[in-house]
Amino acid sequence: MKDAYLDAIADADPYAYWFDDADEPESNPTLVRTESCDLCIIGGGYTGLWTAIIAKERDPSRDVILIDAATVGGAASGRNGGFMESSLTHGVANGQERFPNELATLEQLGLENLNQIEAAIRRYGIDCDYERTGVIDVATSTHAVEELREDERQLRALGQDVKFLDRDAMQAEVHSPTYYAGLWRKDRAAMVDPARLAWGLKAAAESLGVRIFEDTKATSLERDGVGVLVTTPIGRVRAGRVALGTNAYPPLLKRLKHYIAPVYDYCMVTEPLTPEQLASVGWANRQGLSDIPNQFHYYRLTADNRILWGGYDAIYFWNGWVNPVLESRPETWAKLSEHFFTTFPQLEGVLFTHVWGGAIDTCSRFCCFWGKSMGGRVAYALGYTGLGVGAARFGAEVMLDLLDGKRSKATELEFVRSKPIPFPPEPFRFAGIQATRWSMNHEDRTGKRNVWLRTLDRLGLGFDS
Ligand SMILES: Cc1cc2nc3c(=O)[nH]c(=O)nc-3n(C[C@H](O)[C@H](O)[C@H](O)COP(=O)(O)OP(=O)(O)OC[C@H]3O[C@@H](n4cnc5c(N)ncnc54)[C@H](O)[C@@H]3O)c2cc1C
């Protein structure tokens, strides 16, 4: 039926599937008076939560407060696809291009980081459907097969456990008429329920004595003796140090606005597949899947065998607008639904139950960057560009090293010491991002990289999700 992909989304709730869960924790109080602490963390996503946990694990006597403008885990950390990858550089190709001399170390640190997350999930008994399945990058065109071969060579040279799947081997894993080949990056990625992970980290932080306030937006930071005064609408925090994990939201340090472009990413979830429907797809090893054009899809199974399907469009709104109304974009959901049934025509008739979106913090190098302000009293970690589920723990650990004045293997790296190239101001930013999206789409259709993209390559500037 011609418009069946539209019927498939007609009854979907515009709400993140992961929040439809009876185990969502009670909300915490708003900060209504002046509190003091050693460390105030602003932002209750993974970056803020890991900062809180690692800070207390390093020094249990440190008094830590975490505040969030809304709900802990309510932003990207609770609504993402749940692909927890070891890469700290938004993939090995981006790492090779920007930090060739440090790539082997970064891949090793990334693996250690993923192992540390797994250990913490076990240590704190976090029930987040953690499955270390790895990810298959799938080729849906002949030139993508060549790219996968190149990635395979590079990953093997780094000593990684990868398996190239030719057409038959790929079909044996997951059945789709669109697949030409796949590259299974084993051991380097896990699938999680992202909201349950955020809620579990919140509980772990509280068990260590972290005081958490929700619906408490920091409105300004100022020097206060040897510390920092954090002002909120009806309260204040006097803190020795401040850690910022505010991701795509308007930054409290104005200079960060030049480095971050908030971009909206959208995804959706089907109803649970019946055993027959699942058998028609295969997918016994439950890997995360992702195709590899510029505009890519990511998809995976949930614990109850729904398919989460997302990506492709990455939408920047004029002047870096961030607002919950932008989490709804029916035209993107329609496009995603059409692509879903092209990939899995055998699932005709399956319905989507939830559709949603969220903001990611795109920067021009596609991976986290760090910095300090106010004489080292304030530090920040952001810029994950849509790949922060795993990397946010590393971002937090390094941010804490910077605040504690601790030298580590990571703090010596150019990766940590350098910043991305800033984006231009409006209206050039908006025009530049639209031109880049158009050019990337053109490249996906024709295989040709145009003058605009080649110029950006030379400048080291990029746009991704
Ligand atoms: C739809 C979608 C799918 C994604 N899929 C994946 C994926 O599969 N794998 C992957 O690796 N990454 C994915 N990502 C990206 C990933 O979710 C993020 O990189 C990661 O969650 C970032 O965590 P964070 O703590 O830095 O930010 P966030 O989770 O955004 O948290 C920032 C917090 O700061 C708070 N805040 C902001 N300003 C203030 C203020 N002034 N005062 C107080 N609080 C403030 C906000 O309320 C928010 O809770 C996806 C993102 C989206 C939106």
Short mmCIF file of C-alpha atoms and ligand atoms in Angstrom, two decimals:
data_model
loop_
_atom_site.label_atom_id
_atom_site.label_comp_id
_atom_site.label_asym_id
_atom_site.label_seq_id
_atom_site.Cartn_x
_atom_site.Cartn_y
_atom_site.Cartn_z
CA MET A 1 0.00 0.00 0.00
CA LYS A 2 1.41 3.36 -1.10
CA ASP A 3 1.06 5.38 2.11
CA ALA A 4 1.39 2.51 4.59
CA TYR A 5 4.52 4.15 6.07
CA LEU A 6 2.33 7.14 7.04
CA ASP A 7 -0.34 4.92 8.58
CA ALA A 8 2.46 3.31 10.61
CA ILE A 9 3.13 6.56 12.51
CA ALA A 10 -0.43 7.88 12.69
CA ASP A 11 -1.10 6.66 16.23
CA ALA A 12 2.38 7.04 17.67
CA ASP A 13 2.80 9.00 20.92
CA PRO A 14 5.12 12.00 20.50
CA TYR A 15 7.03 10.98 23.59
CA ALA A 16 10.38 9.26 24.23
CA TYR A 17 9.69 5.54 24.58
CA TRP A 18 12.28 5.19 27.36
CA PHE A 19 10.30 7.50 29.67
CA ASP A 20 7.22 5.24 29.37
CA ASP A 21 8.50 3.26 32.33
CA ALA A 22 6.95 2.59 35.72
CA ASP A 23 10.39 2.81 37.35
CA GLU A 24 10.93 6.52 36.61
CA PRO A 25 12.17 7.99 39.90
CA GLU A 26 10.41 10.64 41.97
CA SER A 27 11.51 14.17 41.15
CA ASN A 28 13.84 16.01 43.54
CA PRO A 29 13.12 19.36 45.19
CA THR A 30 13.95 22.75 43.72
CA LEU A 31 16.77 24.71 45.35
CA VAL A 32 15.05 27.45 47.38
CA ARG A 33 17.83 28.82 49.62
CA THR A 34 21.58 29.35 49.70
CA GLU A 35 23.65 26.18 49.89
CA SER A 36 27.42 25.72 50.10
CA CYS A 37 29.51 22.88 48.71
CA ASP A 38 32.97 21.97 47.47
CA LEU A 39 31.76 21.12 43.96
CA CYS A 40 28.60 22.26 42.19
CA ILE A 41 27.72 20.37 39.01
CA ILE A 42 25.38 22.08 36.57
CA GLY A 43 23.49 19.65 34.33
CA GLY A 44 22.07 16.25 35.24
CA GLY A 45 22.79 14.26 32.08
CA TYR A 46 25.49 11.61 31.87
CA THR A 47 28.28 14.23 31.98
CA GLY A 48 27.00 15.75 35.22
CA LEU A 49 26.08 12.40 36.80
CA TRP A 50 29.45 10.77 36.07
CA THR A 51 31.21 13.89 37.36
CA ALA A 52 29.27 13.57 40.62
CA ILE A 53 29.97 9.84 41.00
CA ILE A 54 33.68 10.01 40.15
CA ALA A 55 34.12 13.07 42.40
CA LYS A 56 32.69 11.16 45.37
CA GLU A 57 34.58 7.97 44.53
CA ARG A 58 37.83 9.94 44.46
CA ASP A 59 37.10 11.77 47.70
CA PRO A 60 34.04 10.70 49.73
CA SER A 61 34.41 13.74 52.01
CA ARG A 62 33.92 16.17 49.10
CA ASP A 63 30.54 17.90 49.43
CA VAL A 64 28.84 17.74 46.00
CA ILE A 65 25.63 19.41 44.75
CA LEU A 66 24.13 18.71 41.31
CA ILE A 67 21.44 20.97 39.87
CA ASP A 68 19.40 20.48 36.72
CA ALA A 69 17.17 23.04 35.01
CA ALA A 70 14.51 20.36 34.50
CA THR A 71 14.79 16.63 35.29
CA VAL A 72 17.87 14.47 35.68
CA GLY A 73 18.12 12.40 32.48
CA GLY A 74 15.26 14.33 30.86
CA ALA A 75 17.37 15.70 28.00
CA ALA A 76 19.62 13.82 25.55
CA SER A 77 20.82 11.35 28.19
CA GLY A 78 17.37 9.86 28.70
CA ARG A 79 16.09 10.00 25.13
CA ASN A 80 18.94 8.74 22.95
CA GLY A 81 19.32 5.56 20.90
CA GLY A 82 21.27 3.79 23.65
CA PHE A 83 24.34 3.01 21.48
CA MET A 84 27.19 3.09 23.98
CA GLU A 85 30.33 3.13 21.87
CA SER A 86 33.93 3.05 23.07
CA SER A 87 35.02 5.69 20.53
CA LEU A 88 35.92 9.03 22.07
CA THR A 89 36.44 10.65 18.67
CA HIS A 90 33.07 10.07 16.99
CA GLY A 91 34.46 7.10 15.14
CA VAL A 92 37.92 6.01 14.18
CA ALA A 93 37.92 7.82 10.80
CA ASN A 94 37.32 11.19 12.46
CA GLY A 95 39.96 10.36 15.08
CA GLN A 96 42.45 9.43 12.35
CA GLU A 97 41.80 12.67 10.49
CA ARG A 98 42.10 14.99 13.48
CA PHE A 99 44.39 13.23 15.99
CA PRO A 100 46.45 10.72 13.95
CA ASN A 101 49.34 10.69 16.43
CA GLU A 102 47.09 10.02 19.40
CA LEU A 103 44.58 7.64 17.86
CA ALA A 104 45.99 4.42 19.33
CA THR A 105 46.01 5.97 22.82
CA LEU A 106 42.51 7.39 22.36
CA GLU A 107 41.16 4.02 21.24
CA GLN A 108 42.77 2.39 24.28
CA LEU A 109 41.37 5.08 26.64
CA GLY A 110 37.97 4.65 25.00
CA LEU A 111 37.98 0.90 25.61
CA GLU A 112 39.04 1.43 29.23
CA ASN A 113 36.23 3.98 29.59
CA LEU A 114 33.63 1.51 28.27
CA ASN A 115 34.98 -1.16 30.64
CA GLN A 116 34.74 1.31 33.54
CA ILE A 117 31.10 2.03 32.68
CA GLU A 118 30.36 -1.69 32.59
CA ALA A 119 32.05 -2.13 35.97
CA ALA A 120 30.08 0.77 37.49
CA ILE A 121 26.79 -0.61 36.14
CA ARG A 122 27.62 -3.84 37.96
CA ARG A 123 28.96 -2.11 41.11
CA TYR A 124 25.86 0.03 41.59
CA GLY A 125 23.42 -2.66 40.40
CA ILE A 126 22.03 -0.46 37.59
CA ASP A 127 19.27 -2.26 35.72
CA CYS A 128 19.58 -0.72 32.23
CA ASP A 129 19.37 -3.74 29.88
CA TYR A 130 23.11 -3.49 29.19
CA GLU A 131 24.09 -5.80 26.30
CA ARG A 132 27.66 -5.72 24.92
CA THR A 133 26.66 -6.72 21.43
CA GLY A 134 28.95 -4.53 19.34
CA VAL A 135 27.78 -2.58 16.30
CA ILE A 136 27.55 -3.51 12.62
CA ASP A 137 28.16 -0.72 10.13
CA VAL A 138 26.18 -1.71 7.05
CA ALA A 139 26.95 -0.85 3.44
CA THR A 140 23.86 -0.03 1.40
CA SER A 141 25.78 0.83 -1.82
CA THR A 142 28.82 -0.53 -3.64
CA HIS A 143 31.04 2.44 -2.76
CA ALA A 144 30.10 1.99 0.91
CA VAL A 145 31.54 -1.56 0.70
CA GLU A 146 34.91 -0.02 -0.20
CA GLU A 147 34.64 2.33 2.79
CA LEU A 148 33.96 -0.62 5.08
CA ARG A 149 37.02 -2.45 3.69
CA GLU A 150 39.13 0.63 4.46
CA ASP A 151 37.67 0.86 7.99
CA GLU A 152 38.38 -2.84 8.48
CA ARG A 153 42.05 -2.34 7.54
CA GLN A 154 42.37 0.60 9.90
CA LEU A 155 40.66 -1.12 12.84
CA ARG A 156 42.69 -4.31 12.39
CA ALA A 157 45.88 -2.20 12.33
CA LEU A 158 44.75 -0.85 15.72
CA GLY A 159 44.41 -4.43 16.95
CA GLN A 160 40.61 -4.40 17.15
CA ASP A 161 38.27 -7.37 16.93
CA VAL A 162 36.31 -6.74 13.72
CA LYS A 163 34.56 -9.07 11.33
CA PHE A 164 33.86 -8.18 7.71
CA LEU A 165 30.52 -9.60 6.58
CA ASP A 166 30.06 -10.05 2.86
CA ARG A 167 26.57 -9.93 1.43
CA ASP A 168 25.67 -13.50 2.47
CA ALA A 169 27.25 -13.22 5.90
CA MET A 170 25.47 -9.90 6.47
CA GLN A 171 22.15 -11.38 5.40
CA ALA A 172 22.79 -14.28 7.79
CA GLU A 173 22.98 -11.75 10.66
CA VAL A 174 20.13 -9.43 9.62
CA HIS A 175 17.92 -9.74 6.55
CA SER A 176 17.39 -6.65 4.40
CA PRO A 177 17.32 -6.32 0.60
CA THR A 178 19.29 -3.06 0.99
CA TYR A 179 22.44 -4.62 2.49
CA TYR A 180 25.60 -5.18 0.43
CA ALA A 181 27.99 -5.91 3.32
CA GLY A 182 28.68 -5.14 6.97
CA LEU A 183 31.52 -4.56 9.38
CA TRP A 184 30.88 -5.91 12.85
CA ARG A 185 32.87 -3.99 15.45
CA LYS A 186 32.71 -6.54 18.22
CA ASP A 187 33.33 -5.73 21.87
CA ARG A 188 33.55 -1.97 21.25
CA ALA A 189 29.92 -1.09 21.88
CA ALA A 190 27.01 -1.97 24.12
CA MET A 191 23.28 -1.31 23.90
CA VAL A 192 21.54 0.20 26.93
CA ASP A 193 18.20 1.58 28.01
CA PRO A 194 19.42 5.18 28.24
CA ALA A 195 16.83 6.52 30.69
CA ARG A 196 17.32 3.61 33.08
CA LEU A 197 21.05 4.25 32.90
CA ALA A 198 20.54 7.93 33.81
CA TRP A 199 18.15 7.04 36.63
CA GLY A 200 20.56 4.39 37.93
CA LEU A 201 23.43 6.89 37.88
CA LYS A 202 21.23 9.36 39.77
CA ALA A 203 20.52 6.74 42.45
CA ALA A 204 24.23 5.84 42.61
CA ALA A 205 25.21 9.50 43.05
CA GLU A 206 22.65 9.96 45.81
CA SER A 207 23.85 6.78 47.54
CA LEU A 208 27.32 8.38 47.65
CA GLY A 209 25.88 11.50 49.30
CA VAL A 210 25.46 13.84 46.31
CA ARG A 211 22.64 16.36 46.88
CA ILE A 212 20.50 16.73 43.75
CA PHE A 213 18.08 19.57 42.97
CA GLU A 214 15.79 19.49 39.93
CA ASP A 215 13.82 22.31 38.26
CA THR A 216 16.76 24.47 39.29
CA LYS A 217 18.27 26.41 36.41
CA ALA A 218 21.60 28.15 36.91
CA THR A 219 21.19 31.65 35.56
CA SER A 220 24.67 33.05 36.21
CA LEU A 221 28.15 32.30 37.51
CA GLU A 222 30.36 34.84 39.24
CA ARG A 223 33.56 34.83 41.24
CA ASP A 224 32.89 34.67 44.97
CA GLY A 225 36.01 34.99 47.14
CA VAL A 226 38.09 31.94 46.27
CA GLY A 227 35.06 30.12 44.89
CA VAL A 228 32.09 30.66 42.57
CA LEU A 229 28.54 31.87 43.20
CA VAL A 230 25.93 30.01 41.16
CA THR A 231 22.63 31.88 41.00
CA THR A 232 19.33 30.13 40.35
CA PRO A 233 15.85 31.73 40.13
CA ILE A 234 15.13 31.42 43.86
CA GLY A 235 18.35 30.09 45.37
CA ARG A 236 22.12 30.21 45.23
CA VAL A 237 25.04 27.83 45.56
CA ARG A 238 28.39 28.94 46.96
CA ALA A 239 30.83 26.44 45.53
CA GLY A 240 34.59 25.96 45.61
CA ARG A 241 34.51 24.57 42.06
CA VAL A 242 31.89 24.32 39.31
CA ALA A 243 31.59 21.62 36.61
CA LEU A 244 29.44 22.40 33.55
CA GLY A 245 27.68 19.56 31.75
CA THR A 246 25.03 21.57 29.93
CA ASN A 247 25.49 19.98 26.48
CA ALA A 248 23.42 21.67 23.73
CA TYR A 249 21.70 24.18 26.03
CA PRO A 250 22.53 27.90 26.03
CA PRO A 251 25.89 27.94 27.81
CA LEU A 252 26.57 29.86 31.01
CA LEU A 253 29.96 30.87 29.61
CA LYS A 254 29.20 33.05 26.59
CA ARG A 255 32.35 32.01 24.69
CA LEU A 256 31.03 28.44 24.39
CA LYS A 257 28.24 29.63 22.10
CA HIS A 258 30.82 29.94 19.30
CA TYR A 259 31.80 26.29 19.60
CA ILE A 260 28.41 24.59 19.83
CA ALA A 261 25.54 24.33 17.34
CA PRO A 262 22.48 22.65 18.86
CA VAL A 263 21.11 20.18 16.33
CA TYR A 264 17.92 18.14 16.62
CA ASP A 265 18.00 14.40 16.03
CA TYR A 266 14.82 12.29 15.79
CA CYS A 267 13.94 8.68 16.40
CA MET A 268 11.05 6.27 16.83
CA VAL A 269 10.17 2.87 18.23
CA THR A 270 7.92 0.13 16.83
CA GLU A 271 5.51 -2.05 18.72
CA PRO A 272 7.16 -5.29 20.00
CA LEU A 273 7.79 -7.65 17.09
CA THR A 274 6.06 -11.02 17.18
CA PRO A 275 8.41 -14.08 17.11
CA GLU A 276 7.48 -14.54 13.41
CA GLN A 277 8.25 -10.91 12.56
CA LEU A 278 11.56 -11.10 14.40
CA ALA A 279 12.42 -14.35 12.61
CA SER A 280 11.81 -12.59 9.28
CA VAL A 281 14.59 -10.14 10.20
CA GLY A 282 17.01 -12.51 11.94
CA TRP A 283 19.14 -10.36 14.25
CA ALA A 284 19.85 -13.17 16.72
CA ASN A 285 23.01 -11.42 17.94
CA ARG A 286 21.11 -8.18 18.66
CA GLN A 287 23.91 -5.83 17.51
CA GLY A 288 23.36 -2.12 17.07
CA LEU A 289 23.18 -1.31 13.34
CA SER A 290 24.07 1.82 11.46
CA ASP A 291 24.42 2.62 7.78
CA ILE A 292 27.28 4.87 6.78
CA PRO A 293 26.33 7.69 4.40
CA ASN A 294 26.64 11.28 5.66
CA GLN A 295 22.96 11.14 6.53
CA PHE A 296 22.84 7.83 8.35
CA HIS A 297 20.29 5.73 10.24
CA TYR A 298 20.95 3.96 13.53
CA TYR A 299 18.74 1.13 14.76
CA ARG A 300 18.62 -1.58 17.38
CA LEU A 301 16.36 -3.95 19.27
CA THR A 302 14.98 -3.04 22.68
CA ALA A 303 14.72 -5.55 25.52
CA ASP A 304 11.15 -6.40 24.47
CA ASN A 305 12.07 -6.70 20.77
CA ARG A 306 10.84 -3.41 19.42
CA ILE A 307 13.02 -1.74 16.82
CA LEU A 308 14.34 1.71 17.65
CA TRP A 309 15.00 3.53 14.39
CA GLY A 310 16.52 7.02 14.19
CA GLY A 311 18.88 9.49 12.59
CA TYR A 312 19.08 10.75 8.99
CA ASP A 313 17.82 14.32 9.43
CA ALA A 314 19.90 16.56 11.69
CA ILE A 315 18.12 19.88 11.97
CA TYR A 316 19.69 23.16 13.03
CA PHE A 317 17.24 25.95 13.83
CA TRP A 318 17.97 29.63 13.33
CA ASN A 319 20.18 31.20 16.01
CA GLY A 320 20.73 27.87 17.78
CA TRP A 321 17.19 27.71 19.10
CA VAL A 322 16.66 25.02 21.79
CA ASN A 323 13.07 24.42 22.87
CA PRO A 324 10.89 21.37 23.67
CA VAL A 325 8.57 22.28 20.74
CA LEU A 326 11.42 21.32 18.39
CA GLU A 327 11.36 17.74 19.70
CA SER A 328 8.35 17.15 17.43
CA ARG A 329 8.93 16.97 13.65
CA PRO A 330 6.31 14.90 11.81
CA GLU A 331 7.97 15.39 8.41
CA THR A 332 11.15 13.74 9.73
CA TRP A 333 9.23 10.89 11.33
CA ALA A 334 7.41 10.30 8.02
CA LYS A 335 10.73 10.20 6.17
CA LEU A 336 12.22 7.83 8.77
CA SER A 337 9.18 5.56 8.55
CA GLU A 338 9.49 5.35 4.76
CA HIS A 339 13.19 4.46 5.07
CA PHE A 340 12.36 1.83 7.71
CA PHE A 341 10.02 -0.06 5.39
CA THR A 342 12.53 0.19 2.54
CA THR A 343 15.07 -1.50 4.80
CA PHE A 344 12.64 -4.07 6.22
CA PRO A 345 9.81 -4.54 3.68
CA GLN A 346 9.02 -7.86 5.38
CA LEU A 347 7.73 -5.84 8.38
CA GLU A 348 4.89 -4.20 6.44
CA GLY A 349 2.01 -3.60 8.84
CA VAL A 350 4.20 -3.04 11.91
CA LEU A 351 3.25 0.16 13.75
CA PHE A 352 5.36 2.76 15.49
CA THR A 353 4.24 3.48 19.05
CA HIS A 354 6.56 6.36 20.04
CA VAL A 355 8.22 9.16 18.07
CA TRP A 356 10.45 11.87 19.53
CA GLY A 357 13.50 14.06 19.17
CA GLY A 358 16.18 15.77 21.18
CA ALA A 359 19.05 18.22 20.98
CA ILE A 360 22.67 17.24 20.46
CA ASP A 361 25.71 19.46 20.91
CA THR A 362 27.44 19.55 17.54
CA CYS A 363 30.92 21.04 17.36
CA SER A 364 33.15 21.33 14.32
CA ARG A 365 35.45 18.46 15.37
CA PHE A 366 32.54 16.10 16.30
CA CYS A 367 33.91 15.09 19.70
CA CYS A 368 34.13 16.35 23.26
CA PHE A 369 36.29 19.33 24.15
CA TRP A 370 37.21 20.78 27.51
CA GLY A 371 38.27 24.04 29.05
CA LYS A 372 38.53 26.09 32.21
CA SER A 373 37.37 29.52 33.26
CA MET A 374 37.53 31.87 36.26
CA GLY A 375 41.11 30.97 37.07
CA GLY A 376 40.47 27.22 37.02
CA ARG A 377 37.44 27.27 39.32
CA VAL A 378 35.01 26.39 36.50
CA ALA A 379 35.49 23.62 33.92
CA TYR A 380 33.36 22.30 31.09
CA ALA A 381 33.03 19.20 28.91
CA LEU A 382 30.77 19.20 25.86
CA GLY A 383 30.63 18.78 22.08
CA TYR A 384 29.93 15.02 21.81
CA THR A 385 27.99 15.60 18.55
CA GLY A 386 25.54 12.77 19.03
CA LEU A 387 28.00 10.18 20.35
CA GLY A 388 28.11 10.88 24.08
CA VAL A 389 26.50 7.87 25.75
CA GLY A 390 29.89 6.28 26.38
CA ALA A 391 32.17 9.30 25.90
CA ALA A 392 30.37 11.39 28.55
CA ARG A 393 31.99 9.38 31.33
CA PHE A 394 35.42 10.16 29.88
CA GLY A 395 34.35 13.81 29.45
CA ALA A 396 33.43 13.90 33.14
CA GLU A 397 36.61 12.24 34.35
CA VAL A 398 38.84 14.64 32.41
CA MET A 399 36.77 17.67 33.53
CA LEU A 400 37.35 16.57 37.11
CA ASP A 401 41.09 16.15 36.45
CA LEU A 402 41.14 19.75 35.21
CA LEU A 403 39.27 21.02 38.28
CA ASP A 404 41.44 18.98 40.65
CA GLY A 405 44.65 20.08 38.91
CA LYS A 406 45.45 16.39 38.34
CA ARG A 407 47.76 15.39 35.48
CA SER A 408 46.75 12.20 33.75
CA LYS A 409 47.48 10.40 30.49
CA ALA A 410 44.41 12.14 29.06
CA THR A 411 45.18 15.71 30.16
CA GLU A 412 48.51 15.59 28.30
CA LEU A 413 46.85 14.83 24.98
CA GLU A 414 46.33 17.36 22.21
CA PHE A 415 42.83 15.89 22.05
CA VAL A 416 42.10 17.34 25.50
CA ARG A 417 44.19 20.50 25.24
CA SER A 418 42.86 21.71 21.86
CA LYS A 419 39.51 23.26 20.97
CA PRO A 420 37.35 22.89 17.88
CA ILE A 421 37.32 25.65 15.27
CA PRO A 422 34.48 28.00 16.23
CA PHE A 423 31.38 28.25 14.04
CA PRO A 424 30.75 31.65 12.41
CA PRO A 425 28.04 33.92 13.87
CA GLU A 426 24.55 34.19 12.37
CA PRO A 427 23.43 34.57 9.62
CA PHE A 428 26.57 32.81 8.26
CA ARG A 429 26.17 29.90 10.67
CA PHE A 430 22.65 29.07 9.53
CA ALA A 431 23.51 29.52 5.84
CA GLY A 432 26.70 27.47 6.21
CA ILE A 433 24.95 24.57 7.94
CA GLN A 434 22.16 24.49 5.31
CA ALA A 435 24.75 24.51 2.51
CA THR A 436 26.64 21.69 4.22
CA ARG A 437 23.52 19.57 4.69
CA TRP A 438 22.56 20.10 1.04
CA SER A 439 26.07 19.14 -0.09
CA MET A 440 26.17 16.03 2.10
CA ASN A 441 22.83 14.91 0.72
CA HIS A 442 24.19 15.49 -2.79
CA GLU A 443 27.27 13.39 -1.96
CA ASP A 444 25.08 10.57 -0.60
CA ARG A 445 23.10 10.53 -3.86
CA THR A 446 25.96 10.95 -6.33
CA GLY A 447 29.09 9.81 -4.48
CA LYS A 448 30.69 13.19 -5.36
CA ARG A 449 32.13 15.57 -2.75
CA ASN A 450 31.52 19.12 -3.98
CA VAL A 451 33.69 22.25 -3.69
CA TRP A 452 31.92 23.42 -0.52
CA LEU A 453 32.63 20.18 1.36
CA ARG A 454 36.21 20.03 0.08
CA THR A 455 36.76 23.60 1.31
CA LEU A 456 35.39 22.69 4.74
CA ASP A 457 37.67 19.62 4.79
CA ARG A 458 40.68 21.85 4.16
CA LEU A 459 39.61 24.21 6.98
CA GLY A 460 39.03 21.31 9.37
CA LEU A 461 35.39 22.37 9.75
CA GLY A 462 32.53 19.94 9.69
CA PHE A 463 28.91 19.25 10.47
CA ASP A 464 27.62 15.92 11.74
CA SER A 465 25.14 14.40 14.17
C1 LIG B 1 17.59 11.54 19.79
C2 LIG B 1 19.02 11.35 20.24
C3 LIG B 1 19.65 10.14 20.00
C4 LIG B 1 20.97 9.95 20.43
N1 LIG B 1 21.53 8.71 20.28
C5 LIG B 1 22.76 8.47 20.77
C6 LIG B 1 23.31 7.16 20.76
O1 LIG B 1 22.64 6.19 20.38
N2 LIG B 1 24.59 7.00 21.20
C7 LIG B 1 25.34 8.04 21.67
O2 LIG B 1 26.49 7.84 22.05
N3 LIG B 1 24.80 9.28 21.77
C8 LIG B 1 23.54 9.51 21.36
N4 LIG B 1 22.99 10.75 21.50
C9 LIG B 1 23.79 11.80 22.18
C10 LIG B 1 23.87 11.56 23.69
O3 LIG B 1 22.56 11.34 24.18
C11 LIG B 1 24.52 12.78 24.35
O4 LIG B 1 25.80 12.99 23.76
C12 LIG B 1 24.71 12.63 25.85
O5 LIG B 1 23.53 12.20 26.47
C13 LIG B 1 25.17 13.98 26.42
O6 LIG B 1 25.05 13.96 27.82
P1 LIG B 1 25.18 15.32 28.61
O7 LIG B 1 25.08 15.00 30.06
O8 LIG B 1 26.42 16.04 28.18
O9 LIG B 1 23.96 16.20 28.13
P2 LIG B 1 22.36 16.15 28.45
O10 LIG B 1 21.87 14.78 28.65
O11 LIG B 1 21.71 16.98 27.40
O12 LIG B 1 22.25 16.89 29.83
C14 LIG B 1 22.44 18.28 29.95
C15 LIG B 1 21.59 18.72 31.14
O13 LIG B 1 21.95 20.05 31.49
C16 LIG B 1 20.79 20.69 31.98
N5 LIG B 1 21.02 22.14 31.89
C17 LIG B 1 21.30 22.85 30.78
N6 LIG B 1 21.46 24.16 31.11
C18 LIG B 1 21.32 24.24 32.45
C19 LIG B 1 21.38 25.31 33.37
N7 LIG B 1 21.63 26.58 32.99
N8 LIG B 1 21.15 25.05 34.68
C20 LIG B 1 20.89 23.78 35.11
N9 LIG B 1 20.84 22.73 34.26
C21 LIG B 1 21.05 22.96 32.95
C22 LIG B 1 19.68 20.19 31.07
O14 LIG B 1 18.41 20.31 31.68
C23 LIG B 1 20.08 18.73 30.84
O15 LIG B 1 19.42 17.84 31.72
C24 LIG B 1 21.68 11.00 21.08
C25 LIG B 1 21.04 12.21 21.32
C26 LIG B 1 19.72 12.39 20.91
C27 LIG B 1 19.05 13.70 21.21
#
